[in-house]
Amino acid sequence: MNEFLHEPLDGQTGAEPTALAAFLEMEPDAERGLRKTLTVILRASRCPIACAMCDLHHAAYAGPTPPGSIPAQVQAAVSQWGSADRIKLYNGGNFFDPRSIPVKDYPAILDAIDDFDELVVENHPSVGIRRTLPWARRWGKSLEIAVGLESVRPGMLAMLQKRTSRDGIDGYLKWLEAGGIRTRVFLLLGGPGHPADEALRWAELSVRHAALLDAAMISLIPARGGESWSDGKPPVTDWSKTDLVAWQSEVIARLRQRGRRSAVTIDAWDFPPHDRQRIQAANLDQQW
């Protein structure tokens, strides 16, 4: 059960050193089994990429993240929830963007997460490249970077105003792997005006692509409307008549037949409680 430290704020005032959310969850890992994971959703500055579908900016700081805010948010979450195998620090943007995560706060962040063996952060291929490997060396433990590939559907990245190409994302993932950094990939499940069957076809093609790039985890996020990408367009894909758990199991089975060991999960946040529980249980059954 996800329990929030703090409900999302109205987004443009204040400097409260409290994470937007923090919760414990279990994550599957082909190499390490189930990992007890502390996920911390940080309040930080707005991502400069401003993807058309993203709604994470509503709780962002109006300007640069105040110095000291991120370490305080992390320490508050760790103090409340305790240690785990893995910690995820998601800041609604790019971990290596100095406006979002001040470089001067790096030592305090490292101190706050010292009891964890694994760290997951998120980043865009065009942001903070020169800070990535030095951070990995200073951390000195398992580092995984999550990247929004979104979809291999032609034209999708341009429609999302992603400010990169599929080749750019692929190259970034390969560069991270070459530097000893694990990767995970975010994929969109559906979109404005995408029928469910069509959305599932493109989602599976995207999963296969990410698996070929050796992503440790592939996280499918059902599309939400309400941002600029859905303005004046048909509603986003309706999943109410689709058994996503059955589809997920079939996709995983086909990956395993091809010798690919990436974990494939579905974000269950926006589903009713019964469906959420089914999805969360299915996320742990990866058929390894």
PDB file of N, CA, C and O in Angstrom, residues 1-8 18-24 39-41 77 80-81 267 269-270 276 280:
ATOM      1  N   MET A   1       0.849  -1.188   0.000  1.00  0.00           N
ATOM      2  CA  MET A   1       0.000   0.000   0.000  1.00  0.00           C
ATOM      3  C   MET A   1       0.884   1.238   0.000  1.00  0.00           C
ATOM      4  O   MET A   1       1.761   1.382   0.826  1.00  0.00           O
ATOM      5  N   ASN A   2       0.663   2.142  -0.959  1.00  0.00           N
ATOM      6  CA  ASN A   2       1.412   3.378  -1.000  1.00  0.00           C
ATOM      7  C   ASN A   2       0.825   4.362   0.004  1.00  0.00           C
ATOM      8  O   ASN A   2      -0.365   4.633  -0.001  1.00  0.00           O
ATOM      9  N   GLU A   3       1.672   4.916   0.866  1.00  0.00           N
ATOM     10  CA  GLU A   3       1.207   5.910   1.826  1.00  0.00           C
ATOM     11  C   GLU A   3       2.039   7.173   1.646  1.00  0.00           C
ATOM     12  O   GLU A   3       3.257   7.127   1.581  1.00  0.00           O
ATOM     13  N   PHE A   4       1.344   8.316   1.561  1.00  0.00           N
ATOM     14  CA  PHE A   4       2.025   9.549   1.230  1.00  0.00           C
ATOM     15  C   PHE A   4       2.512  10.284   2.469  1.00  0.00           C
ATOM     16  O   PHE A   4       1.808  10.406   3.452  1.00  0.00           O
ATOM     17  N   LEU A   5       3.745  10.776   2.388  1.00  0.00           N
ATOM     18  CA  LEU A   5       4.240  11.661   3.420  1.00  0.00           C
ATOM     19  C   LEU A   5       3.532  13.009   3.346  1.00  0.00           C
ATOM     20  O   LEU A   5       3.289  13.660   4.335  1.00  0.00           O
ATOM     21  N   HIS A   6       3.242  13.438   2.126  1.00  0.00           N
ATOM     22  CA  HIS A   6       2.665  14.760   1.947  1.00  0.00           C
ATOM     23  C   HIS A   6       1.892  14.773   0.640  1.00  0.00           C
ATOM     24  O   HIS A   6       2.401  14.327  -0.381  1.00  0.00           O
ATOM     25  N   GLU A   7       0.678  15.250   0.652  1.00  0.00           N
ATOM     26  CA  GLU A   7      -0.092  15.335  -0.581  1.00  0.00           C
ATOM     27  C   GLU A   7       0.539  16.382  -1.493  1.00  0.00           C
ATOM     28  O   GLU A   7       1.169  17.341  -1.028  1.00  0.00           O
ATOM     29  N   PRO A   8       0.392  16.240  -2.835  1.00  0.00           N
ATOM     30  CA  PRO A   8       0.968  17.233  -3.741  1.00  0.00           C
ATOM     31  C   PRO A   8       0.509  18.642  -3.372  1.00  0.00           C
ATOM     32  O   PRO A   8      -0.658  18.876  -3.101  1.00  0.00           O
ATOM     33  N   THR A  18       9.664  18.873   2.520  1.00  0.00           N
ATOM     34  CA  THR A  18       8.966  17.603   2.659  1.00  0.00           C
ATOM     35  C   THR A  18       8.690  17.041   1.272  1.00  0.00           C
ATOM     36  O   THR A  18       8.173  17.753   0.409  1.00  0.00           O
ATOM     37  N   ALA A  19       9.016  15.787   1.059  1.00  0.00           N
ATOM     38  CA  ALA A  19       8.774  15.168  -0.240  1.00  0.00           C
ATOM     39  C   ALA A  19       7.286  15.186  -0.573  1.00  0.00           C
ATOM     40  O   ALA A  19       6.428  15.152   0.309  1.00  0.00           O
ATOM     41  N   LEU A  20       6.981  15.251  -1.858  1.00  0.00           N
ATOM     42  CA  LEU A  20       5.586  15.188  -2.289  1.00  0.00           C
ATOM     43  C   LEU A  20       4.963  13.859  -1.907  1.00  0.00           C
ATOM     44  O   LEU A  20       3.786  13.790  -1.562  1.00  0.00           O
ATOM     45  N   ALA A  21       5.746  12.800  -1.966  1.00  0.00           N
ATOM     46  CA  ALA A  21       5.263  11.480  -1.580  1.00  0.00           C
ATOM     47  C   ALA A  21       6.452  10.584  -1.284  1.00  0.00           C
ATOM     48  O   ALA A  21       7.551  10.796  -1.801  1.00  0.00           O
ATOM     49  N   ALA A  22       6.230   9.598  -0.427  1.00  0.00           N
ATOM     50  CA  ALA A  22       7.244   8.587  -0.162  1.00  0.00           C
ATOM     51  C   ALA A  22       6.535   7.321   0.274  1.00  0.00           C
ATOM     52  O   ALA A  22       5.544   7.387   1.012  1.00  0.00           O
ATOM     53  N   PHE A  23       6.995   6.178  -0.206  1.00  0.00           N
ATOM     54  CA  PHE A  23       6.353   4.914   0.139  1.00  0.00           C
ATOM     55  C   PHE A  23       7.306   3.758  -0.120  1.00  0.00           C
ATOM     56  O   PHE A  23       8.248   3.864  -0.910  1.00  0.00           O
ATOM     57  N   LEU A  24       7.056   2.667   0.569  1.00  0.00           N
ATOM     58  CA  LEU A  24       7.799   1.431   0.349  1.00  0.00           C
ATOM     59  C   LEU A  24       7.052   0.553  -0.631  1.00  0.00           C
ATOM     60  O   LEU A  24       5.813   0.474  -0.600  1.00  0.00           O
ATOM     61  N   THR A  39      10.577   4.599  -2.463  1.00  0.00           N
ATOM     62  CA  THR A  39      10.386   5.571  -3.537  1.00  0.00           C
ATOM     63  C   THR A  39      10.084   6.931  -2.922  1.00  0.00           C
ATOM     64  O   THR A  39       9.184   7.055  -2.088  1.00  0.00           O
ATOM     65  N   VAL A  40      10.841   7.933  -3.344  1.00  0.00           N
ATOM     66  CA  VAL A  40      10.656   9.293  -2.841  1.00  0.00           C
ATOM     67  C   VAL A  40      10.379  10.209  -4.036  1.00  0.00           C
ATOM     68  O   VAL A  40      11.206  10.316  -4.948  1.00  0.00           O
ATOM     69  N   ILE A  41       9.205  10.835  -4.033  1.00  0.00           N
ATOM     70  CA  ILE A  41       8.835  11.782  -5.079  1.00  0.00           C
ATOM     71  C   ILE A  41       9.188  13.170  -4.566  1.00  0.00           C
ATOM     72  O   ILE A  41       8.538  13.708  -3.668  1.00  0.00           O
ATOM     73  N   ALA A  77      12.168  11.441   4.440  1.00  0.00           N
ATOM     74  CA  ALA A  77      11.584  10.179   3.966  1.00  0.00           C
ATOM     75  C   ALA A  77      12.305   8.977   4.564  1.00  0.00           C
ATOM     76  O   ALA A  77      11.675   8.009   5.006  1.00  0.00           O
ATOM     77  N   GLN A  80      11.427   8.490   8.207  1.00  0.00           N
ATOM     78  CA  GLN A  80      10.101   7.938   8.448  1.00  0.00           C
ATOM     79  C   GLN A  80      10.000   6.467   8.051  1.00  0.00           C
ATOM     80  O   GLN A  80       9.399   5.667   8.766  1.00  0.00           O
ATOM     81  N   TRP A  81      10.584   6.112   6.920  1.00  0.00           N
ATOM     82  CA  TRP A  81      10.373   4.775   6.372  1.00  0.00           C
ATOM     83  C   TRP A  81      11.518   3.804   6.641  1.00  0.00           C
ATOM     84  O   TRP A  81      11.356   2.600   6.476  1.00  0.00           O
ATOM     85  N   ASP A 267       2.273   0.792 -14.320  1.00  0.00           N
ATOM     86  CA  ASP A 267       1.988   1.759 -13.260  1.00  0.00           C
ATOM     87  C   ASP A 267       0.509   1.657 -12.908  1.00  0.00           C
ATOM     88  O   ASP A 267      -0.365   1.879 -13.746  1.00  0.00           O
ATOM     89  N   TRP A 269      -1.172   3.366 -10.427  1.00  0.00           N
ATOM     90  CA  TRP A 269      -1.670   4.446  -9.573  1.00  0.00           C
ATOM     91  C   TRP A 269      -3.098   4.886  -9.894  1.00  0.00           C
ATOM     92  O   TRP A 269      -3.879   5.180  -9.002  1.00  0.00           O
ATOM     93  N   ASP A 270      -3.446   4.993 -11.176  1.00  0.00           N
ATOM     94  CA  ASP A 270      -4.726   5.599 -11.553  1.00  0.00           C
ATOM     95  C   ASP A 270      -5.861   4.595 -11.696  1.00  0.00           C
ATOM     96  O   ASP A 270      -6.947   4.958 -12.159  1.00  0.00           O
ATOM     97  N   ARG A 276      -5.878  -2.179  -9.167  1.00  0.00           N
ATOM     98  CA  ARG A 276      -4.540  -1.796  -8.717  1.00  0.00           C
ATOM     99  C   ARG A 276      -3.855  -2.964  -8.018  1.00  0.00           C
ATOM    100  O   ARG A 276      -2.682  -3.248  -8.258  1.00  0.00           O
ATOM    101  N   GLN A 280      -0.426  -4.734  -9.261  1.00  0.00           N
ATOM    102  CA  GLN A 280       0.744  -4.755  -8.380  1.00  0.00           C
ATOM    103  C   GLN A 280       1.233  -6.178  -8.147  1.00  0.00           C
ATOM    104  O   GLN A 280       2.442  -6.437  -8.113  1.00  0.00           O
TER     105      GLN A 280
END
